[in-house]
Amino acid sequence: MSGRISSSAAALDDGKRRWTFAELDHEAARLAQRLRAVDCRVVATLMDNSPAWVVADRAALQAGLVHVPLPVFFTPEQIGHALGAAGVDTVLTQPALAARWPQVPAIECAVAGQPLAMLRLPARPVPMPAGTAKITFTSGTTGSPKGVCLSEAAMQRVALGLVQAMEPLDIRRHLCALPFAVLLENIAGVMAPLLKGATCVTLPLQSLGLSGSSSFDAARFHEVVVAQQPNSIILLPQMLRAWAGHLMQSGQRAPDSLRLVAVGGAAVGVKLIHGARALGIPAYEGYGLSEGASVQTLNLPGSDRPGAAGRALPHARIRIAHDGEIEVAGSLFGGYLGSDAAAPAWWPSGDLGRIDDEGFLHIDGRKKHLLITAFGRNVSPEWVETALRSENAIAQAVVFGDAQPALSAVLWPLRPDASDAALQAAVDTANAALPDYARVRSWVRGRAAFSIEAGTATANGRPQRVAVLQLHADALGMTAASSTDPEFS
């Protein structure tokens, strides 16, 4: 904690009580001592957003342990895989979730006033990169999570870079709207605000209108934002789209307290950025990856180009390889769990892009997603998908067309009662702004929401393309082998 931060200032606010920085430090030290007493080496958290989660995260660092944050929306199979792969010997979880391990005695453990269960698992030590302080798991196309091993130094560099870049905004109150187990919120929504001395509003996600990994009640969310009056929020593009749609339909505006709504996880699109800002949402797009300990670039007031992903933050270095792939350096991970290969000095992101003359990064899509139509035209599906999602009727879109004469799409409407005519009108509008070879000639309505639960999206909302195609191949007149997908999107 910085010496400039008063120990009596509010660090956490869960809507019922505030914890000062002194109380947060005391709670973290107490839990760190208890974890050391049971000879814990690798601790996993499986719980909703709460002050207790923040305490556990800080306690693990203080005790020199490896922290494995697990999203509550992971399937039992994914959780089991992560626990075994990381050699987790201790799980901190809510009592109701502890029932998943009926054979393991649950030790009562109150943290920051919240009753928790501490489970001790039989575990064997597993090799991992030296200095690993946190393992963040990303869900891949097969559903098997892949562990990214991060050092405390790498995470601190990102958090400090964000604090430095956002200093002119003087953020005093941040509303945590994404699960803490998602690295973006963990680093940019907890570590950075606390380093700044700001207050993190740590409400249960359901109270914010977020259920599971993808169900989002924009009306409920707006009520909370108005009540809490935050200066900053981090959102996924689909959350921003739903919130902006609610404000437009209800004739409301975002509260004036907001100074920054950072949006990441997938391409946002110029139309959505401008539409959100017209409604009082100061939306700014950024770019990051788990292998770089989260955020690398960010648009900010005074340094902004809608449609781009922003300039490199103080901790980050960005370059473009000869084939157009974005490479990053400055805050890299130590390596993947279970792999002996160390991260190179420059990490190939798998994303294609360019840096303009003023230093703004532009993302063109995933390198391995590139479609080559039957007429030999190269098309980035993310480009077309961003155009489709920019229309108010469409919440999510996945575009296919590799070796096909024309592009097709699977669409998920923003509102369940959206008619086929409304979706077709949205497609027509998007097509009008695209060249003929990138236009969607046919589409089908999604058979399931794009979500972790359905196996059709990752934690940050990116589509699992192979899974989406398998679910809709018959309707599209394609086979599941007609599309390729990188291991992790």
GROMACS .gro file of C-alpha atoms in nm:
model
  489
    1MET     CA    1   0.000   0.000   0.000
    2SER     CA    2   0.133   0.343  -0.095
    3GLY     CA    3   0.249   0.570   0.185
    4ARG     CA    4   0.019   0.840   0.050
    5ILE     CA    5  -0.289   0.632   0.126
    6SER     CA    6  -0.455   0.692   0.461
    7SER     CA    7  -0.506   0.372   0.658
    8SER     CA    8  -0.850   0.503   0.756
    9ALA     CA    9  -0.964   0.552   0.395
   10ALA     CA   10  -1.228   0.313   0.262
   11ALA     CA   11  -1.073   0.030   0.059
   12LEU     CA   12  -1.380  -0.191   0.012
   13ASP     CA   13  -1.755  -0.127   0.013
   14ASP     CA   14  -2.000  -0.416  -0.019
   15GLY     CA   15  -2.311  -0.200   0.006
   16LYS     CA   16  -2.359  -0.286   0.374
   17ARG     CA   17  -2.021  -0.208   0.526
   18ARG     CA   18  -1.694  -0.039   0.439
   19TRP     CA   19  -1.350  -0.177   0.518
   20THR     CA   20  -1.063   0.065   0.566
   21PHE     CA   21  -0.718  -0.008   0.427
   22ALA     CA   22  -0.603  -0.085   0.781
   23GLU     CA   23  -0.886  -0.335   0.828
   24LEU     CA   24  -0.816  -0.491   0.489
   25ASP     CA   25  -0.449  -0.535   0.578
   26HIS     CA   26  -0.542  -0.682   0.916
   27GLU     CA   27  -0.786  -0.931   0.763
   28ALA     CA   28  -0.531  -1.032   0.497
   29ALA     CA   29  -0.256  -1.084   0.758
   30ARG     CA   30  -0.490  -1.294   0.972
   31LEU     CA   31  -0.588  -1.519   0.682
   32ALA     CA   32  -0.226  -1.546   0.562
   33GLN     CA   33  -0.128  -1.670   0.907
   34ARG     CA   34  -0.404  -1.929   0.905
   35LEU     CA   35  -0.309  -2.055   0.559
   36ARG     CA   36   0.054  -2.089   0.665
   37ALA     CA   37  -0.056  -2.276   0.978
   38VAL     CA   38  -0.215  -2.553   0.768
   39ASP     CA   39   0.096  -2.569   0.545
   40CYS     CA   40  -0.093  -2.441   0.241
   41ARG     CA   41   0.108  -2.397  -0.078
   42VAL     CA   42  -0.155  -2.356  -0.349
   43VAL     CA   43  -0.493  -2.204  -0.257
   44ALA     CA   44  -0.794  -2.184  -0.486
   45THR     CA   45  -1.086  -1.946  -0.436
   46LEU     CA   46  -1.430  -2.044  -0.560
   47MET     CA   47  -1.668  -1.768  -0.456
   48ASP     CA   48  -1.876  -1.472  -0.564
   49ASN     CA   49  -1.740  -1.118  -0.564
   50SER     CA   50  -1.703  -1.000  -0.206
   51PRO     CA   51  -1.456  -0.837   0.034
   52ALA     CA   52  -1.358  -1.191   0.138
   53TRP     CA   53  -1.230  -1.263  -0.215
   54VAL     CA   54  -1.010  -0.951  -0.207
   55VAL     CA   55  -0.878  -1.046   0.137
   56ALA     CA   56  -0.795  -1.398   0.014
   57ASP     CA   57  -0.612  -1.261  -0.290
   58ARG     CA   58  -0.398  -1.031  -0.076
   59ALA     CA   59  -0.342  -1.299   0.189
   60ALA     CA   60  -0.205  -1.541  -0.071
   61LEU     CA   61   0.048  -1.279  -0.184
   62GLN     CA   62   0.148  -1.199   0.174
   63ALA     CA   63   0.199  -1.565   0.257
   64GLY     CA   64   0.395  -1.635  -0.061
   65LEU     CA   65   0.134  -1.882  -0.185
   66VAL     CA   66   0.006  -1.954  -0.533
   67HIS     CA   67  -0.351  -1.828  -0.579
   68VAL     CA   68  -0.580  -2.004  -0.827
   69PRO     CA   69  -0.900  -1.799  -0.876
   70LEU     CA   70  -1.180  -2.018  -1.011
   71PRO     CA   71  -1.498  -1.876  -1.166
   72VAL     CA   72  -1.814  -2.012  -1.008
   73PHE     CA   73  -1.954  -2.064  -1.359
   74PHE     CA   74  -1.685  -2.323  -1.444
   75THR     CA   75  -1.830  -2.671  -1.484
   76PRO     CA   76  -1.742  -2.935  -1.221
   77GLU     CA   77  -1.518  -3.096  -1.481
   78GLN     CA   78  -1.331  -2.770  -1.546
   79ILE     CA   79  -1.292  -2.706  -1.174
   80GLY     CA   80  -1.164  -3.058  -1.116
   81HIS     CA   81  -0.915  -3.021  -1.401
   82ALA     CA   82  -0.785  -2.689  -1.265
   83LEU     CA   83  -0.751  -2.819  -0.909
   84GLY     CA   84  -0.552  -3.121  -1.022
   85ALA     CA   85  -0.338  -2.941  -1.279
   86ALA     CA   86  -0.234  -2.670  -1.031
   87GLY     CA   87  -0.180  -2.906  -0.737
   88VAL     CA   88  -0.431  -2.715  -0.523
   89ASP     CA   89  -0.420  -2.829  -0.160
   90THR     CA   90  -0.665  -2.576  -0.012
   91VAL     CA   91  -0.996  -2.441  -0.140
   92LEU     CA   92  -1.170  -2.136   0.006
   93THR     CA   93  -1.533  -2.136  -0.095
   94GLN     CA   94  -1.886  -2.053   0.010
   95PRO     CA   95  -2.050  -2.320   0.230
   96ALA     CA   96  -2.312  -2.399  -0.036
   97LEU     CA   97  -2.041  -2.468  -0.295
   98ALA     CA   98  -1.841  -2.681  -0.050
   99ALA     CA   99  -2.111  -2.946  -0.097
  100ARG     CA  100  -1.939  -3.033  -0.426
  101TRP     CA  101  -1.679  -3.214  -0.214
  102PRO     CA  102  -1.895  -3.415   0.028
  103GLN     CA  103  -1.605  -3.646   0.112
  104VAL     CA  104  -1.383  -3.356   0.226
  105PRO     CA  105  -1.439  -3.214   0.577
  106ALA     CA  106  -1.519  -2.842   0.562
  107ILE     CA  107  -1.341  -2.624   0.817
  108GLU     CA  108  -1.536  -2.312   0.909
  109CYS     CA  109  -1.344  -1.997   0.822
  110ALA     CA  110  -1.486  -1.646   0.854
  111VAL     CA  111  -1.313  -1.390   0.630
  112ALA     CA  112  -1.410  -1.021   0.630
  113GLY     CA  113  -1.728  -1.114   0.811
  114GLN     CA  114  -1.828  -1.374   0.551
  115PRO     CA  115  -1.866  -1.740   0.650
  116LEU     CA  116  -1.647  -1.956   0.429
  117ALA     CA  117  -1.546  -2.318   0.414
  118MET     CA  118  -1.180  -2.418   0.399
  119LEU     CA  119  -1.130  -2.751   0.227
  120ARG     CA  120  -0.802  -2.940   0.248
  121LEU     CA  121  -0.744  -3.158  -0.058
  122PRO     CA  122  -0.492  -3.436  -0.106
  123ALA     CA  123  -0.257  -3.283  -0.359
  124ARG     CA  124   0.089  -3.346  -0.495
  125PRO     CA  125   0.321  -3.056  -0.580
  126VAL     CA  126   0.330  -2.982  -0.952
  127PRO     CA  127   0.611  -2.807  -1.141
  128MET     CA  128   0.542  -2.447  -1.238
  129PRO     CA  129   0.753  -2.147  -1.344
  130ALA     CA  130   0.963  -1.990  -1.069
  131GLY     CA  131   0.794  -1.694  -0.905
  132THR     CA  132   0.441  -1.804  -0.990
  133ALA     CA  133   0.200  -1.615  -0.764
  134LYS     CA  134  -0.124  -1.665  -0.954
  135ILE     CA  135  -0.258  -1.910  -1.208
  136THR     CA  136  -0.542  -1.782  -1.420
  137PHE     CA  137  -0.735  -2.037  -1.620
  138THR     CA  138  -0.879  -1.962  -1.961
  139SER     CA  139  -1.144  -2.186  -2.109
  140GLY     CA  140  -1.056  -2.319  -2.453
  141THR     CA  141  -1.256  -2.469  -2.737
  142THR     CA  142  -1.234  -2.814  -2.584
  143GLY     CA  143  -1.360  -2.684  -2.250
  144SER     CA  144  -1.036  -2.778  -2.074
  145PRO     CA  145  -0.896  -2.475  -1.891
  146LYS     CA  146  -0.536  -2.378  -1.962
  147GLY     CA  147  -0.329  -2.232  -1.678
  148VAL     CA  148  -0.139  -1.907  -1.732
  149CYS     CA  149   0.127  -1.863  -1.460
  150LEU     CA  150   0.179  -1.502  -1.348
  151SER     CA  151   0.436  -1.351  -1.113
  152GLU     CA  152   0.359  -1.082  -0.857
  153ALA     CA  153   0.600  -0.850  -1.040
  154ALA     CA  154   0.418  -0.885  -1.373
  155MET     CA  155   0.080  -0.814  -1.216
  156GLN     CA  156   0.218  -0.519  -1.021
  157ARG     CA  157   0.365  -0.369  -1.339
  158VAL     CA  158   0.023  -0.374  -1.506
  159ALA     CA  159  -0.156  -0.232  -1.202
  160LEU     CA  160   0.103   0.047  -1.162
  161GLY     CA  161   0.088   0.121  -1.534
  162LEU     CA  162  -0.288   0.166  -1.510
  163VAL     CA  163  -0.257   0.390  -1.205
  164GLN     CA  164  -0.002   0.607  -1.385
  165ALA     CA  165  -0.202   0.633  -1.708
  166MET     CA  166  -0.529   0.710  -1.527
  167GLU     CA  167  -0.387   0.959  -1.277
  168PRO     CA  168  -0.552   1.262  -1.446
  169LEU     CA  169  -0.897   1.100  -1.402
  170ASP     CA  170  -0.857   1.085  -1.021
  171ILE     CA  171  -1.064   0.768  -0.986
  172ARG     CA  172  -1.190   0.744  -0.628
  173ARG     CA  173  -1.463   0.482  -0.655
  174HIS     CA  174  -1.462   0.176  -0.883
  175LEU     CA  175  -1.765  -0.050  -0.924
  176CYS     CA  176  -1.655  -0.412  -0.980
  177ALA     CA  177  -1.892  -0.550  -1.245
  178LEU     CA  178  -1.699  -0.857  -1.368
  179PRO     CA  179  -1.615  -1.171  -1.168
  180PHE     CA  180  -1.294  -1.131  -0.969
  181ALA     CA  181  -1.176  -1.465  -1.107
  182VAL     CA  182  -1.159  -1.295  -1.451
  183LEU     CA  183  -0.808  -1.151  -1.473
  184LEU     CA  184  -0.924  -0.821  -1.622
  185GLU     CA  185  -1.126  -0.729  -1.312
  186ASN     CA  186  -0.871  -0.884  -1.077
  187ILE     CA  187  -0.587  -0.663  -1.205
  188ALA     CA  188  -0.757  -0.351  -1.340
  189GLY     CA  189  -1.059  -0.352  -1.109
  190VAL     CA  190  -0.903  -0.451  -0.775
  191MET     CA  191  -0.523  -0.426  -0.773
  192ALA     CA  192  -0.501  -0.095  -0.960
  193PRO     CA  193  -0.773   0.095  -0.768
  194LEU     CA  194  -0.635  -0.023  -0.433
  195LEU     CA  195  -0.284   0.085  -0.532
  196LYS     CA  196  -0.433   0.424  -0.614
  197GLY     CA  197  -0.610   0.438  -0.278
  198ALA     CA  198  -0.956   0.423  -0.434
  199THR     CA  199  -1.256   0.235  -0.300
  200CYS     CA  200  -1.360  -0.090  -0.469
  201VAL     CA  201  -1.735  -0.149  -0.459
  202THR     CA  202  -1.755  -0.528  -0.420
  203LEU     CA  203  -2.120  -0.630  -0.456
  204PRO     CA  204  -2.246  -0.983  -0.525
  205LEU     CA  205  -2.270  -1.017  -0.901
  206GLN     CA  206  -2.637  -1.115  -0.897
  207SER     CA  207  -2.723  -0.785  -0.730
  208LEU     CA  208  -2.566  -0.614  -1.033
  209GLY     CA  209  -2.790  -0.808  -1.270
  210LEU     CA  210  -2.521  -1.055  -1.376
  211SER     CA  211  -2.613  -1.422  -1.350
  212GLY     CA  212  -2.379  -1.702  -1.453
  213SER     CA  213  -2.138  -1.595  -1.726
  214SER     CA  214  -2.373  -1.430  -1.972
  215SER     CA  215  -2.718  -1.341  -1.834
  216PHE     CA  216  -2.726  -0.965  -1.780
  217ASP     CA  217  -3.015  -0.752  -1.654
  218ALA     CA  218  -2.927  -0.403  -1.782
  219ALA     CA  219  -3.213  -0.235  -1.596
  220ARG     CA  220  -3.097  -0.376  -1.263
  221PHE     CA  221  -2.738  -0.283  -1.345
  222HIS     CA  222  -2.833   0.077  -1.417
  223GLU     CA  223  -3.014   0.104  -1.084
  224VAL     CA  224  -2.698  -0.006  -0.903
  225VAL     CA  225  -2.474   0.234  -1.098
  226VAL     CA  226  -2.706   0.523  -1.010
  227ALA     CA  227  -2.715   0.417  -0.644
  228GLN     CA  228  -2.338   0.362  -0.610
  229GLN     CA  229  -2.218   0.663  -0.815
  230PRO     CA  230  -1.885   0.510  -0.924
  231ASN     CA  231  -1.614   0.693  -1.117
  232SER     CA  232  -1.514   0.385  -1.316
  233ILE     CA  233  -1.643   0.046  -1.433
  234ILE     CA  234  -1.502  -0.231  -1.654
  235LEU     CA  235  -1.748  -0.397  -1.892
  236LEU     CA  236  -1.752  -0.656  -2.167
  237PRO     CA  237  -1.887  -0.531  -2.502
  238GLN     CA  238  -2.214  -0.724  -2.469
  239MET     CA  239  -2.276  -0.564  -2.129
  240LEU     CA  240  -2.213  -0.216  -2.270
  241ARG     CA  241  -2.445  -0.291  -2.562
  242ALA     CA  242  -2.725  -0.406  -2.332
  243TRP     CA  243  -2.683  -0.110  -2.094
  244ALA     CA  244  -2.680   0.143  -2.378
  245GLY     CA  245  -2.988  -0.025  -2.527
  246HIS     CA  246  -3.171   0.001  -2.195
  247LEU     CA  247  -3.085   0.369  -2.155
  248MET     CA  248  -3.197   0.445  -2.509
  249GLN     CA  249  -3.529   0.263  -2.468
  250SER     CA  250  -3.602   0.410  -2.124
  251GLY     CA  251  -3.492   0.763  -2.203
  252GLN     CA  252  -3.232   0.768  -1.925
  253ARG     CA  253  -2.866   0.864  -1.905
  254ALA     CA  254  -2.568   0.729  -1.716
  255PRO     CA  255  -2.481   0.916  -1.396
  256ASP     CA  256  -2.242   1.212  -1.417
  257SER     CA  257  -2.011   1.048  -1.161
  258LEU     CA  258  -1.864   0.824  -1.431
  259ARG     CA  259  -1.527   0.926  -1.572
  260LEU     CA  260  -1.425   0.600  -1.742
  261VAL     CA  261  -1.605   0.286  -1.856
  262ALA     CA  262  -1.329   0.063  -1.987
  263VAL     CA  263  -1.445  -0.201  -2.235
  264GLY     CA  264  -1.244  -0.510  -2.327
  265GLY     CA  265  -1.261  -0.879  -2.401
  266ALA     CA  266  -1.363  -0.844  -2.766
  267ALA     CA  267  -1.391  -0.580  -3.037
  268VAL     CA  268  -1.636  -0.303  -2.950
  269GLY     CA  269  -1.695  -0.107  -3.270
  270VAL     CA  270  -1.709   0.266  -3.340
  271LYS     CA  271  -2.088   0.277  -3.357
  272LEU     CA  272  -2.133   0.134  -3.007
  273ILE     CA  273  -1.866   0.363  -2.858
  274HIS     CA  274  -2.031   0.674  -3.003
  275GLY     CA  275  -2.381   0.554  -2.910
  276ALA     CA  276  -2.277   0.485  -2.550
  277ARG     CA  277  -2.110   0.823  -2.513
  278ALA     CA  278  -2.422   0.998  -2.642
  279LEU     CA  279  -2.604   0.840  -2.348
  280GLY     CA  280  -2.350   0.963  -2.094
  281ILE     CA  281  -2.142   0.644  -2.076
  282PRO     CA  282  -1.773   0.743  -2.110
  283ALA     CA  283  -1.682   0.421  -2.295
  284TYR     CA  284  -1.318   0.361  -2.393
  285GLU     CA  285  -1.189   0.045  -2.560
  286GLY     CA  286  -0.876  -0.140  -2.454
  287TYR     CA  287  -0.682  -0.455  -2.541
  288GLY     CA  288  -0.505  -0.716  -2.333
  289LEU     CA  289  -0.431  -1.083  -2.288
  290SER     CA  290  -0.376  -1.319  -1.998
  291GLU     CA  291  -0.020  -1.392  -2.109
  292GLY     CA  292   0.058  -1.022  -2.061
  293ALA     CA  293  -0.111  -1.009  -1.718
  294SER     CA  294  -0.417  -0.838  -1.867
  295VAL     CA  295  -0.441  -0.484  -2.011
  296GLN     CA  296  -0.180  -0.367  -2.262
  297THR     CA  297  -0.343  -0.074  -2.442
  298LEU     CA  298  -0.629   0.160  -2.357
  299ASN     CA  299  -0.803   0.463  -2.501
  300LEU     CA  300  -0.836   0.741  -2.246
  301PRO     CA  301  -0.982   1.091  -2.239
  302GLY     CA  302  -0.733   1.308  -2.425
  303SER     CA  303  -0.576   1.005  -2.594
  304ASP     CA  304  -0.864   0.849  -2.779
  305ARG     CA  305  -0.942   0.702  -3.119
  306PRO     CA  306  -1.279   0.517  -3.135
  307GLY     CA  307  -1.241   0.198  -3.334
  308ALA     CA  308  -0.882   0.151  -3.216
  309ALA     CA  309  -0.775  -0.029  -2.896
  310GLY     CA  310  -0.576   0.265  -2.762
  311ARG     CA  311  -0.210   0.341  -2.709
  312ALA     CA  312   0.031   0.119  -2.513
  313LEU     CA  313   0.012   0.171  -2.136
  314PRO     CA  314   0.333   0.263  -1.945
  315HIS     CA  315   0.417  -0.100  -1.862
  316ALA     CA  316   0.361  -0.237  -2.212
  317ARG     CA  317   0.559  -0.260  -2.533
  318ILE     CA  318   0.378  -0.344  -2.855
  319ARG     CA  319   0.510  -0.428  -3.201
  320ILE     CA  320   0.378  -0.585  -3.521
  321ALA     CA  321   0.555  -0.889  -3.669
  322HIS     CA  322   0.623  -0.922  -4.041
  323ASP     CA  323   0.303  -1.124  -4.089
  324GLY     CA  324   0.086  -0.870  -3.907
  325GLU     CA  325   0.072  -1.050  -3.572
  326ILE     CA  326   0.068  -0.833  -3.259
  327GLU     CA  327   0.356  -0.906  -3.021
  328VAL     CA  328   0.375  -0.777  -2.663
  329ALA     CA  329   0.644  -0.740  -2.397
  330GLY     CA  330   0.687  -0.577  -2.058
  331SER     CA  331   0.463  -0.776  -1.825
  332LEU     CA  332   0.470  -1.131  -1.957
  333PHE     CA  333   0.371  -1.450  -1.781
  334GLY     CA  334   0.624  -1.711  -1.676
  335GLY     CA  335   0.479  -1.990  -1.889
  336TYR     CA  336   0.186  -2.226  -1.912
  337LEU     CA  337   0.110  -2.472  -1.637
  338GLY     CA  338   0.242  -2.814  -1.733
  339SER     CA  339   0.482  -2.680  -1.996
  340ASP     CA  340   0.857  -2.648  -1.965
  341ALA     CA  341   0.873  -2.370  -2.225
  342ALA     CA  342   0.943  -2.024  -2.083
  343ALA     CA  343   0.777  -1.720  -2.238
  344PRO     CA  344   0.994  -1.552  -2.505
  345ALA     CA  345   1.098  -1.188  -2.472
  346TRP     CA  346   0.817  -1.091  -2.711
  347TRP     CA  347   0.493  -1.287  -2.689
  348PRO     CA  348   0.303  -1.361  -3.013
  349SER     CA  349  -0.055  -1.276  -2.922
  350GLY     CA  350  -0.229  -1.463  -3.202
  351ASP     CA  351  -0.405  -1.139  -3.294
  352LEU     CA  352  -0.354  -0.950  -3.618
  353GLY     CA  353  -0.327  -0.573  -3.613
  354ARG     CA  354  -0.142  -0.255  -3.696
  355ILE     CA  355  -0.012   0.053  -3.516
  356ASP     CA  356  -0.099   0.384  -3.681
  357ASP     CA  357   0.123   0.692  -3.708
  358GLU     CA  358  -0.002   0.825  -3.373
  359GLY     CA  359   0.065   0.503  -3.184
  360PHE     CA  360  -0.290   0.367  -3.165
  361LEU     CA  361  -0.326  -0.010  -3.193
  362HIS     CA  362  -0.588  -0.142  -3.436
  363ILE     CA  363  -0.703  -0.504  -3.401
  364ASP     CA  364  -0.791  -0.687  -3.722
  365GLY     CA  365  -0.890  -1.024  -3.575
  366ARG     CA  366  -0.742  -1.357  -3.478
  367LYS     CA  367  -0.460  -1.493  -3.692
  368LYS     CA  368  -0.603  -1.845  -3.691
  369HIS     CA  369  -0.959  -1.726  -3.755
  370LEU     CA  370  -0.883  -1.584  -4.098
  371LEU     CA  371  -1.139  -1.711  -4.349
  372ILE     CA  372  -1.051  -1.774  -4.713
  373THR     CA  373  -1.367  -1.784  -4.922
  374ALA     CA  374  -1.416  -2.008  -5.226
  375PHE     CA  375  -1.333  -1.700  -5.435
  376GLY     CA  376  -0.996  -1.661  -5.261
  377ARG     CA  377  -1.079  -1.352  -5.057
  378ASN     CA  378  -0.931  -1.324  -4.707
  379VAL     CA  379  -1.185  -1.215  -4.446
  380SER     CA  380  -1.138  -1.163  -4.072
  381PRO     CA  381  -1.464  -1.284  -3.916
  382GLU     CA  382  -1.419  -1.044  -3.620
  383TRP     CA  383  -1.442  -0.751  -3.863
  384VAL     CA  384  -1.781  -0.867  -3.991
  385GLU     CA  385  -1.900  -0.972  -3.644
  386THR     CA  386  -1.821  -0.627  -3.504
  387ALA     CA  387  -2.028  -0.470  -3.783
  388LEU     CA  388  -2.319  -0.702  -3.704
  389ARG     CA  389  -2.301  -0.645  -3.327
  390SER     CA  390  -2.300  -0.270  -3.388
  391GLU     CA  391  -2.667  -0.299  -3.484
  392ASN     CA  392  -2.909  -0.263  -3.194
  393ALA     CA  393  -3.099  -0.585  -3.265
  394ILE     CA  394  -2.794  -0.815  -3.247
  395ALA     CA  395  -2.625  -0.909  -2.918
  396GLN     CA  396  -2.380  -1.167  -3.055
  397ALA     CA  397  -2.274  -1.296  -3.394
  398VAL     CA  398  -2.040  -1.564  -3.524
  399VAL     CA  399  -1.943  -1.559  -3.890
  400PHE     CA  400  -1.836  -1.859  -4.100
  401GLY     CA  401  -1.737  -1.902  -4.463
  402ASP     CA  402  -1.401  -2.077  -4.496
  403ALA     CA  403  -1.394  -2.234  -4.847
  404GLN     CA  404  -1.756  -2.125  -4.897
  405PRO     CA  405  -1.885  -1.903  -5.180
  406ALA     CA  406  -2.040  -1.658  -4.931
  407LEU     CA  407  -2.038  -1.579  -4.559
  408SER     CA  408  -2.302  -1.704  -4.318
  409ALA     CA  409  -2.369  -1.620  -3.956
  410VAL     CA  410  -2.525  -1.740  -3.634
  411LEU     CA  411  -2.703  -1.453  -3.458
  412TRP     CA  412  -2.823  -1.410  -3.102
  413PRO     CA  413  -3.070  -1.121  -3.061
  414LEU     CA  414  -3.036  -0.851  -2.800
  415ARG     CA  415  -3.402  -0.906  -2.708
  416PRO     CA  416  -3.560  -1.254  -2.717
  417ASP     CA  417  -3.873  -1.116  -2.886
  418ALA     CA  418  -3.676  -0.970  -3.179
  419SER     CA  419  -3.840  -1.076  -3.505
  420ASP     CA  420  -3.660  -1.235  -3.798
  421ALA     CA  421  -3.745  -0.922  -3.996
  422ALA     CA  422  -3.567  -0.706  -3.737
  423LEU     CA  423  -3.260  -0.928  -3.750
  424GLN     CA  424  -3.260  -0.924  -4.130
  425ALA     CA  425  -3.283  -0.545  -4.129
  426ALA     CA  426  -2.983  -0.533  -3.895
  427VAL     CA  427  -2.787  -0.764  -4.126
  428ASP     CA  428  -2.880  -0.550  -4.427
  429THR     CA  429  -2.757  -0.235  -4.252
  430ALA     CA  430  -2.429  -0.399  -4.153
  431ASN     CA  431  -2.381  -0.538  -4.504
  432ALA     CA  432  -2.426  -0.193  -4.655
  433ALA     CA  433  -2.103  -0.080  -4.487
  434LEU     CA  434  -1.905  -0.388  -4.595
  435PRO     CA  435  -1.751  -0.483  -4.932
  436ASP     CA  436  -1.942  -0.747  -5.126
  437TYR     CA  437  -1.705  -1.031  -5.038
  438ALA     CA  438  -1.749  -0.963  -4.661
  439ARG     CA  439  -2.128  -0.947  -4.661
  440VAL     CA  440  -2.340  -1.206  -4.482
  441ARG     CA  441  -2.563  -1.379  -4.734
  442SER     CA  442  -2.744  -1.614  -4.494
  443TRP     CA  443  -2.795  -1.641  -4.121
  444VAL     CA  444  -2.967  -1.853  -3.858
  445ARG     CA  445  -3.092  -1.765  -3.513
  446GLY     CA  446  -2.882  -1.915  -3.233
  447ARG     CA  447  -3.018  -2.230  -3.069
  448ALA     CA  448  -2.856  -2.142  -2.734
  449ALA     CA  449  -2.720  -1.831  -2.568
  450PHE     CA  450  -2.351  -1.764  -2.619
  451SER     CA  451  -2.237  -1.864  -2.272
  452ILE     CA  452  -2.001  -2.074  -2.066
  453GLU     CA  453  -2.294  -2.287  -1.956
  454ALA     CA  454  -2.389  -2.369  -2.316
  455GLY     CA  455  -2.024  -2.427  -2.409
  456THR     CA  456  -2.048  -2.162  -2.680
  457ALA     CA  457  -1.844  -1.877  -2.526
  458THR     CA  458  -1.542  -1.810  -2.309
  459ALA     CA  459  -1.550  -1.627  -1.975
  460ASN     CA  460  -1.500  -1.291  -2.143
  461GLY     CA  461  -1.777  -1.350  -2.396
  462ARG     CA  462  -1.572  -1.454  -2.698
  463PRO     CA  463  -1.749  -1.721  -2.905
  464GLN     CA  464  -1.629  -2.080  -2.909
  465ARG     CA  465  -1.644  -2.108  -3.286
  466VAL     CA  466  -1.616  -2.482  -3.322
  467ALA     CA  467  -1.889  -2.537  -3.063
  468VAL     CA  468  -2.117  -2.280  -3.230
  469LEU     CA  469  -2.064  -2.442  -3.570
  470GLN     CA  470  -2.128  -2.791  -3.436
  471LEU     CA  471  -2.457  -2.671  -3.287
  472HIS     CA  472  -2.573  -2.504  -3.610
  473ALA     CA  473  -2.392  -2.691  -3.891
  474ASP     CA  474  -2.711  -2.852  -4.023
  475ALA     CA  475  -2.898  -2.520  -4.037
  476LEU     CA  476  -2.603  -2.351  -4.209
  477GLY     CA  477  -2.563  -2.634  -4.459
  478MET     CA  478  -2.204  -2.687  -4.344
  479THR     CA  479  -2.006  -2.951  -4.159
  480ALA     CA  480  -1.822  -2.899  -3.831
  481ALA     CA  481  -1.496  -2.948  -4.019
  482SER     CA  482  -1.570  -2.636  -4.228
  483SER     CA  483  -1.421  -2.403  -3.972
  484THR     CA  484  -1.098  -2.382  -3.782
  485ASP     CA  485  -1.048  -2.233  -3.441
  486PRO     CA  486  -0.741  -2.160  -3.230
  487GLU     CA  487  -0.703  -2.356  -2.912
  488PHE     CA  488  -0.788  -2.053  -2.702
  489SER     CA  489  -0.979  -1.748  -2.814
   0.00000   0.00000   0.00000
